[in-house]
Every structure is written in C-alpha cells, then in structure tokens.
Amino acid sequence: MSIQVTSVCKTYNTQKALSEISFSADKGQVIGFLGPNGAGKSTLMKILTGFIKPDTGTVFVDEIDVLQNPLKAQKSIGYLPEHNPLYSDMYVREYLQFQASIFKVAKSEIEGCIEKVGLTLEAHKKINQLSKGYQQRVGLAAAILHNPKVLILDEPTTGLDPNQLVEVRALIKELGKEKTVLFSTHIMQEVEAICDRVIIIKKGTVLIDKTLAELQKNYQQIIKVIFNDKIIASQFHQLELIVSSKDLGKNTWELTFENEEDMRPKLFDFAQKNNLKVLELSLENKTLESLFTELTSR
Ligand code: ADP
C-alpha cells in the first residue's frame, strides 16, 4: 500500500479540521482529493508529509510510519505545497541544485528532472522571470528530484491560465504513470481529466471514495426531445430506466434516465412504436461537477 491513513483527527485550537479520516491508496494510482475551501485538504496533506502531527490516528506512506519516522518517510514523498515557496531570485537550475544538495541527490539527476517537467528552455532563467505555470513546473521538478514513490500536490493548478492548466494537468498525468499521486483541487473537471480515483471531503470527513469509473456510472442522462405530435406522460413508462419526464410544452419533453448507455436509439424506437416522429433530440449528462456541487452544498 502506498498510502494508508487511519482514523486521523486534527483540531486547531477549537477549529476541527479533520474528523476520523481513513483511506488507502495502491501503488500507481492518481487520486483527486476534492473538497470545498476549508474542507481539510491541506491539513491532511501536511500530516501525510510529516509537517504537522494529527491529534490521533496513524499515517503510513510507502509502508513507513510518518509519525514515527517523518524523515525516512519524506524520502518516499515529493511534496508541492499550496503556496510553493520558491526562491524567486535564484535561477531555475541553481534552485534545483540547491534542492538536490538538501536531499543529497546527485547533480546528474537534475537535468533529467528539468527535461521531465518541460523546463529545458527555461532552466537558465531566474524563477521570477517565469510565468506561474512554469514556476509550478519548477516546484514539480523539485518535488521529484529524489525520485519519490508518492507525490502529494496541494492545489497544483490554482492560478494557472487555461493553456498552463492543460499543460500542468498533462504533466501530472504523466508523472502518475510511475508514481502514486494525491493532489488536491476544488475543480471537478480536473479530476475527470487526470484521476483514476476521487476522494471528496467536506468538513474534515470523507463523503465519497470511488474510482472515476464508479462515479461515472452514477451519471444521469438527460435527453431533451421534440416530437411531431402530442404524447401523454404515462406512455414514457414503456421506456426502461426512465426516472422522470418533464413536459416543456409544444411537444417538447425533458427525459431523465438512470443509465450510462446512450438512450437516444431507444427513444427513436419508442417514437416509431407510438407512431410519432422525433423532430429534435439533444443529450445532456449530469456531470461530476453537478454531483460535486450537490454533495458539498448539502
Ligand atoms: P482546505 O485545504 O480544504 O481548504 P484546510 O486544511 O486549509 O482546508 O483547513 C481546514 C480547516 O482548518 C479550516 O476551517 C481552516 O480555517 C482551519 N485551519 C487550517 N489551518 C489552520 C491553522 N494553522 N490554525 C487554525 N485553523 C486552521
């Protein structure tokens, strides 16, 4: 097991941040750690990386007890904190050399990391001359210098413009091919773009812990259809897996199905059977985004 968190609780003074959090992650998984602001994501990441201690509970990373052996565990962890503290007056290569010396990593590893995160053309520049997206790459390069098995990334894409977002997401996905990655975000599309698994937390507890495929099975399919003639709602009972039908007027209906299979062909068959013609048809899926909003606003 790459990550094993068991019954972790953390309170700051009187503010409860984590309440009995438990989850585990297998090797090679990319996990989206999702939750609204203040849910406890950063707190859990700081505990996982050994920077703060929980009040109770246990945390193992790469089979190492983080609470007992934080320094040993940190050898297996690459961490990109939320406000990535780069020395902005340093040159990229110089900064990475400095980081390598801290982790006692051979200098020969640096160029490989620069290449891996796509910094080759920027490595001679000062960090403060780089865009936010490239500064995040410097943080990612520093996090992978010592070739850790587990990467913990706290909101790695916050503040990036749309192009940088796509690039940094692709980079995280690439890194996830050889490492276990836990990254926090409050953007659901990000999870859909990168992750195998989603953990949604709210107020310090786990609301959902599922693979992306499992979550996508919960999609509802909404089809808006216009028929050439009148129909009565009870006729829709002939359709399997229909959840609801809403009359929008002028022979237009909004039909909701609890199904992942595309129901449009079935709707054409249904129309034919009922001597109707389909004039227009559009499909809308209830996305993970709306599921997340629903869950976290309850
Ligand atoms: P997230 O990363 O999901 O936004 P955090 O882990 O930062 O959430 O915060 C969880 C809760 O703990 C919030 O209510 C936050 O205000 C509180 N908190 C976080 N850090 C501290 C701190 N150092 N002192 C007091 N309260 C804190």
PDB file of N, CA, C and O in Angstrom, residues 47-91:
ATOM      1  N   ILE A  47      -0.132  16.560   7.140  1.00  0.00           N
ATOM      2  CA  ILE A  47       0.045  15.410   8.038  1.00  0.00           C
ATOM      3  C   ILE A  47       0.723  14.260   7.281  1.00  0.00           C
ATOM      4  O   ILE A  47       1.655  13.626   7.773  1.00  0.00           O
ATOM      5  N   LEU A  48       0.261  14.042   6.037  1.00  0.00           N
ATOM      6  CA  LEU A  48       0.828  12.954   5.226  1.00  0.00           C
ATOM      7  C   LEU A  48       2.315  13.159   4.969  1.00  0.00           C
ATOM      8  O   LEU A  48       3.081  12.211   4.856  1.00  0.00           O
ATOM      9  N   THR A  49       2.721  14.416   4.847  1.00  0.00           N
ATOM     10  CA  THR A  49       4.119  14.700   4.528  1.00  0.00           C
ATOM     11  C   THR A  49       4.957  14.914   5.783  1.00  0.00           C
ATOM     12  O   THR A  49       6.138  15.259   5.693  1.00  0.00           O
ATOM     13  N   GLY A  50       4.336  14.754   6.948  1.00  0.00           N
ATOM     14  CA  GLY A  50       5.086  14.823   8.208  1.00  0.00           C
ATOM     15  C   GLY A  50       5.352  16.236   8.699  1.00  0.00           C
ATOM     16  O   GLY A  50       6.163  16.431   9.592  1.00  0.00           O
ATOM     17  N   PHE A  51       4.682  17.241   8.106  1.00  0.00           N
ATOM     18  CA  PHE A  51       4.939  18.619   8.539  1.00  0.00           C
ATOM     19  C   PHE A  51       4.154  18.995   9.791  1.00  0.00           C
ATOM     20  O   PHE A  51       4.597  19.829  10.569  1.00  0.00           O
ATOM     21  N   ILE A  52       2.973  18.425   9.965  1.00  0.00           N
ATOM     22  CA  ILE A  52       2.267  18.593  11.238  1.00  0.00           C
ATOM     23  C   ILE A  52       1.783  17.223  11.713  1.00  0.00           C
ATOM     24  O   ILE A  52       1.705  16.282  10.913  1.00  0.00           O
ATOM     25  N   LYS A  53       1.487  17.152  12.991  1.00  0.00           N
ATOM     26  CA  LYS A  53       1.061  15.858  13.543  1.00  0.00           C
ATOM     27  C   LYS A  53      -0.445  15.866  13.787  1.00  0.00           C
ATOM     28  O   LYS A  53      -1.005  16.895  14.179  1.00  0.00           O
ATOM     29  N   PRO A  54      -1.084  14.725  13.571  1.00  0.00           N
ATOM     30  CA  PRO A  54      -2.511  14.660  13.899  1.00  0.00           C
ATOM     31  C   PRO A  54      -2.686  14.519  15.412  1.00  0.00           C
ATOM     32  O   PRO A  54      -1.722  14.206  16.117  1.00  0.00           O
ATOM     33  N   ASP A  55      -3.909  14.745  15.911  1.00  0.00           N
ATOM     34  CA  ASP A  55      -4.165  14.521  17.337  1.00  0.00           C
ATOM     35  C   ASP A  55      -4.229  13.019  17.606  1.00  0.00           C
ATOM     36  O   ASP A  55      -3.688  12.528  18.581  1.00  0.00           O
ATOM     37  N   THR A  56      -4.910  12.318  16.709  1.00  0.00           N
ATOM     38  CA  THR A  56      -4.986  10.853  16.819  1.00  0.00           C
ATOM     39  C   THR A  56      -4.957  10.256  15.416  1.00  0.00           C
ATOM     40  O   THR A  56      -5.165  10.970  14.433  1.00  0.00           O
ATOM     41  N   GLY A  57      -4.743   8.950  15.356  1.00  0.00           N
ATOM     42  CA  GLY A  57      -4.734   8.260  14.068  1.00  0.00           C
ATOM     43  C   GLY A  57      -3.326   7.890  13.636  1.00  0.00           C
ATOM     44  O   GLY A  57      -2.345   8.300  14.259  1.00  0.00           O
ATOM     45  N   THR A  58      -3.257   7.095  12.554  1.00  0.00           N
ATOM     46  CA  THR A  58      -1.949   6.681  12.034  1.00  0.00           C
ATOM     47  C   THR A  58      -1.848   6.985  10.539  1.00  0.00           C
ATOM     48  O   THR A  58      -2.866   7.003   9.836  1.00  0.00           O
ATOM     49  N   VAL A  59      -0.626   7.213  10.096  1.00  0.00           N
ATOM     50  CA  VAL A  59      -0.378   7.548   8.687  1.00  0.00           C
ATOM     51  C   VAL A  59       0.866   6.795   8.213  1.00  0.00           C
ATOM     52  O   VAL A  59       1.939   6.938   8.803  1.00  0.00           O
ATOM     53  N   PHE A  60       0.688   5.999   7.171  1.00  0.00           N
ATOM     54  CA  PHE A  60       1.829   5.292   6.575  1.00  0.00           C
ATOM     55  C   PHE A  60       1.958   5.702   5.115  1.00  0.00           C
ATOM     56  O   PHE A  60       0.963   5.769   4.396  1.00  0.00           O
ATOM     57  N   VAL A  61       3.189   6.002   4.695  1.00  0.00           N
ATOM     58  CA  VAL A  61       3.456   6.265   3.287  1.00  0.00           C
ATOM     59  C   VAL A  61       4.576   5.321   2.860  1.00  0.00           C
ATOM     60  O   VAL A  61       5.616   5.261   3.529  1.00  0.00           O
ATOM     61  N   ASP A  62       4.337   4.591   1.782  1.00  0.00           N
ATOM     62  CA  ASP A  62       5.301   3.601   1.308  1.00  0.00           C
ATOM     63  C   ASP A  62       5.704   2.666   2.468  1.00  0.00           C
ATOM     64  O   ASP A  62       6.885   2.363   2.648  1.00  0.00           O
ATOM     65  N   GLU A  63       4.695   2.266   3.232  1.00  0.00           N
ATOM     66  CA  GLU A  63       4.848   1.332   4.378  1.00  0.00           C
ATOM     67  C   GLU A  63       5.669   1.922   5.531  1.00  0.00           C
ATOM     68  O   GLU A  63       6.055   1.201   6.447  1.00  0.00           O
ATOM     69  N   ILE A  64       5.963   3.223   5.480  1.00  0.00           N
ATOM     70  CA  ILE A  64       6.747   3.840   6.563  1.00  0.00           C
ATOM     71  C   ILE A  64       5.803   4.659   7.447  1.00  0.00           C
ATOM     72  O   ILE A  64       4.965   5.422   6.930  1.00  0.00           O
ATOM     73  N   ASP A  65       5.937   4.501   8.750  1.00  0.00           N
ATOM     74  CA  ASP A  65       5.097   5.242   9.692  1.00  0.00           C
ATOM     75  C   ASP A  65       5.556   6.714   9.719  1.00  0.00           C
ATOM     76  O   ASP A  65       6.643   7.028  10.220  1.00  0.00           O
ATOM     77  N   VAL A  66       4.737   7.593   9.163  1.00  0.00           N
ATOM     78  CA  VAL A  66       5.140   9.006   9.025  1.00  0.00           C
ATOM     79  C   VAL A  66       5.278   9.672  10.392  1.00  0.00           C
ATOM     80  O   VAL A  66       6.131  10.547  10.583  1.00  0.00           O
ATOM     81  N   LEU A  67       4.468   9.260  11.343  1.00  0.00           N
ATOM     82  CA  LEU A  67       4.512   9.909  12.656  1.00  0.00           C
ATOM     83  C   LEU A  67       5.757   9.475  13.423  1.00  0.00           C
ATOM     84  O   LEU A  67       6.375  10.271  14.132  1.00  0.00           O
ATOM     85  N   GLN A  68       6.167   8.227  13.246  1.00  0.00           N
ATOM     86  CA  GLN A  68       7.352   7.714  13.942  1.00  0.00           C
ATOM     87  C   GLN A  68       8.651   8.088  13.214  1.00  0.00           C
ATOM     88  O   GLN A  68       9.663   8.359  13.839  1.00  0.00           O
ATOM     89  N   ASN A  69       8.599   8.042  11.893  1.00  0.00           N
ATOM     90  CA  ASN A  69       9.817   8.246  11.082  1.00  0.00           C
ATOM     91  C   ASN A  69       9.614   9.277   9.982  1.00  0.00           C
ATOM     92  O   ASN A  69       9.720   8.971   8.796  1.00  0.00           O
ATOM     93  N   PRO A  70       9.321  10.539  10.346  1.00  0.00           N
ATOM     94  CA  PRO A  70       8.997  11.516   9.291  1.00  0.00           C
ATOM     95  C   PRO A  70      10.126  11.695   8.265  1.00  0.00           C
ATOM     96  O   PRO A  70       9.866  11.785   7.065  1.00  0.00           O
ATOM     97  N   LEU A  71      11.376  11.693   8.723  1.00  0.00           N
ATOM     98  CA  LEU A  71      12.483  11.938   7.777  1.00  0.00           C
ATOM     99  C   LEU A  71      12.624  10.789   6.784  1.00  0.00           C
ATOM    100  O   LEU A  71      12.818  11.000   5.591  1.00  0.00           O
ATOM    101  N   LYS A  72      12.468   9.575   7.311  1.00  0.00           N
ATOM    102  CA  LYS A  72      12.560   8.407   6.419  1.00  0.00           C
ATOM    103  C   LYS A  72      11.393   8.434   5.420  1.00  0.00           C
ATOM    104  O   LYS A  72      11.580   8.192   4.228  1.00  0.00           O
ATOM    105  N   ALA A  73      10.207   8.759   5.922  1.00  0.00           N
ATOM    106  CA  ALA A  73       9.024   8.784   5.045  1.00  0.00           C
ATOM    107  C   ALA A  73       9.190   9.850   3.965  1.00  0.00           C
ATOM    108  O   ALA A  73       8.815   9.640   2.804  1.00  0.00           O
ATOM    109  N   GLN A  74       9.791  10.990   4.344  1.00  0.00           N
ATOM    110  CA  GLN A  74       9.926  12.090   3.377  1.00  0.00           C
ATOM    111  C   GLN A  74      10.812  11.711   2.187  1.00  0.00           C
ATOM    112  O   GLN A  74      10.718  12.314   1.125  1.00  0.00           O
ATOM    113  N   LYS A  75      11.643  10.678   2.360  1.00  0.00           N
ATOM    114  CA  LYS A  75      12.461  10.210   1.225  1.00  0.00           C
ATOM    115  C   LYS A  75      11.571   9.584   0.145  1.00  0.00           C
ATOM    116  O   LYS A  75      11.956   9.505  -1.014  1.00  0.00           O
ATOM    117  N   SER A  76      10.399   9.112   0.576  1.00  0.00           N
ATOM    118  CA  SER A  76       9.488   8.486  -0.395  1.00  0.00           C
ATOM    119  C   SER A  76       8.425   9.445  -0.890  1.00  0.00           C
ATOM    120  O   SER A  76       7.555   9.069  -1.660  1.00  0.00           O
ATOM    121  N   ILE A  77       8.473  10.692  -0.388  1.00  0.00           N
ATOM    122  CA  ILE A  77       7.395  11.639  -0.707  1.00  0.00           C
ATOM    123  C   ILE A  77       7.942  12.861  -1.438  1.00  0.00           C
ATOM    124  O   ILE A  77       8.928  13.465  -1.019  1.00  0.00           O
ATOM    125  N   GLY A  78       7.271  13.231  -2.516  1.00  0.00           N
ATOM    126  CA  GLY A  78       7.533  14.518  -3.162  1.00  0.00           C
ATOM    127  C   GLY A  78       6.348  15.400  -2.838  1.00  0.00           C
ATOM    128  O   GLY A  78       5.206  14.989  -3.015  1.00  0.00           O
ATOM    129  N   TYR A  79       6.617  16.608  -2.364  1.00  0.00           N
ATOM    130  CA  TYR A  79       5.518  17.453  -1.882  1.00  0.00           C
ATOM    131  C   TYR A  79       5.567  18.811  -2.572  1.00  0.00           C
ATOM    132  O   TYR A  79       6.606  19.477  -2.585  1.00  0.00           O
ATOM    133  N   LEU A  80       4.455  19.188  -3.143  1.00  0.00           N
ATOM    134  CA  LEU A  80       4.322  20.545  -3.682  1.00  0.00           C
ATOM    135  C   LEU A  80       3.278  21.253  -2.824  1.00  0.00           C
ATOM    136  O   LEU A  80       2.085  20.984  -2.955  1.00  0.00           O
ATOM    137  N   PRO A  81       3.739  22.126  -1.915  1.00  0.00           N
ATOM    138  CA  PRO A  81       2.766  22.782  -1.031  1.00  0.00           C
ATOM    139  C   PRO A  81       1.893  23.781  -1.793  1.00  0.00           C
ATOM    140  O   PRO A  81       2.212  24.144  -2.921  1.00  0.00           O
ATOM    141  N   GLU A  82       0.821  24.200  -1.134  1.00  0.00           N
ATOM    142  CA  GLU A  82      -0.146  25.074  -1.801  1.00  0.00           C
ATOM    143  C   GLU A  82       0.508  26.377  -2.272  1.00  0.00           C
ATOM    144  O   GLU A  82       0.363  26.775  -3.411  1.00  0.00           O
ATOM    145  N   HIS A  83       1.237  27.028  -1.354  1.00  0.00           N
ATOM    146  CA  HIS A  83       1.933  28.243  -1.779  1.00  0.00           C
ATOM    147  C   HIS A  83       3.396  27.865  -1.925  1.00  0.00           C
ATOM    148  O   HIS A  83       4.180  27.965  -0.996  1.00  0.00           O
ATOM    149  N   ASN A  84       3.702  27.390  -3.099  1.00  0.00           N
ATOM    150  CA  ASN A  84       5.002  26.811  -3.389  1.00  0.00           C
ATOM    151  C   ASN A  84       6.122  27.822  -3.094  1.00  0.00           C
ATOM    152  O   ASN A  84       6.278  28.799  -3.807  1.00  0.00           O
ATOM    153  N   PRO A  85       6.888  27.600  -2.027  1.00  0.00           N
ATOM    154  CA  PRO A  85       7.867  28.613  -1.627  1.00  0.00           C
ATOM    155  C   PRO A  85       9.173  28.518  -2.417  1.00  0.00           C
ATOM    156  O   PRO A  85      10.147  27.929  -1.978  1.00  0.00           O
ATOM    157  N   LEU A  86       9.171  29.132  -3.596  1.00  0.00           N
ATOM    158  CA  LEU A  86      10.380  29.115  -4.421  1.00  0.00           C
ATOM    159  C   LEU A  86      11.255  30.313  -4.056  1.00  0.00           C
ATOM    160  O   LEU A  86      10.741  31.343  -3.640  1.00  0.00           O
ATOM    161  N   TYR A  87      12.551  30.164  -4.220  1.00  0.00           N
ATOM    162  CA  TYR A  87      13.439  31.321  -4.044  1.00  0.00           C
ATOM    163  C   TYR A  87      13.487  32.027  -5.388  1.00  0.00           C
ATOM    164  O   TYR A  87      14.231  31.646  -6.286  1.00  0.00           O
ATOM    165  N   SER A  88      12.668  33.076  -5.517  1.00  0.00           N
ATOM    166  CA  SER A  88      12.420  33.620  -6.850  1.00  0.00           C
ATOM    167  C   SER A  88      13.618  34.335  -7.462  1.00  0.00           C
ATOM    168  O   SER A  88      13.670  34.547  -8.663  1.00  0.00           O
ATOM    169  N   ASP A  89      14.611  34.724  -6.630  1.00  0.00           N
ATOM    170  CA  ASP A  89      15.797  35.379  -7.184  1.00  0.00           C
ATOM    171  C   ASP A  89      16.802  34.383  -7.748  1.00  0.00           C
ATOM    172  O   ASP A  89      17.772  34.768  -8.391  1.00  0.00           O
ATOM    173  N   MET A  90      16.559  33.099  -7.476  1.00  0.00           N
ATOM    174  CA  MET A  90      17.515  32.092  -7.962  1.00  0.00           C
ATOM    175  C   MET A  90      17.202  31.718  -9.406  1.00  0.00           C
ATOM    176  O   MET A  90      16.055  31.851  -9.855  1.00  0.00           O
ATOM    177  N   TYR A  91      18.225  31.238 -10.111  1.00  0.00           N
ATOM    178  CA  TYR A  91      17.993  30.676 -11.435  1.00  0.00           C
ATOM    179  C   TYR A  91      17.413  29.280 -11.258  1.00  0.00           C
ATOM    180  O   TYR A  91      17.651  28.612 -10.240  1.00  0.00           O
TER     181      TYR A  91
END
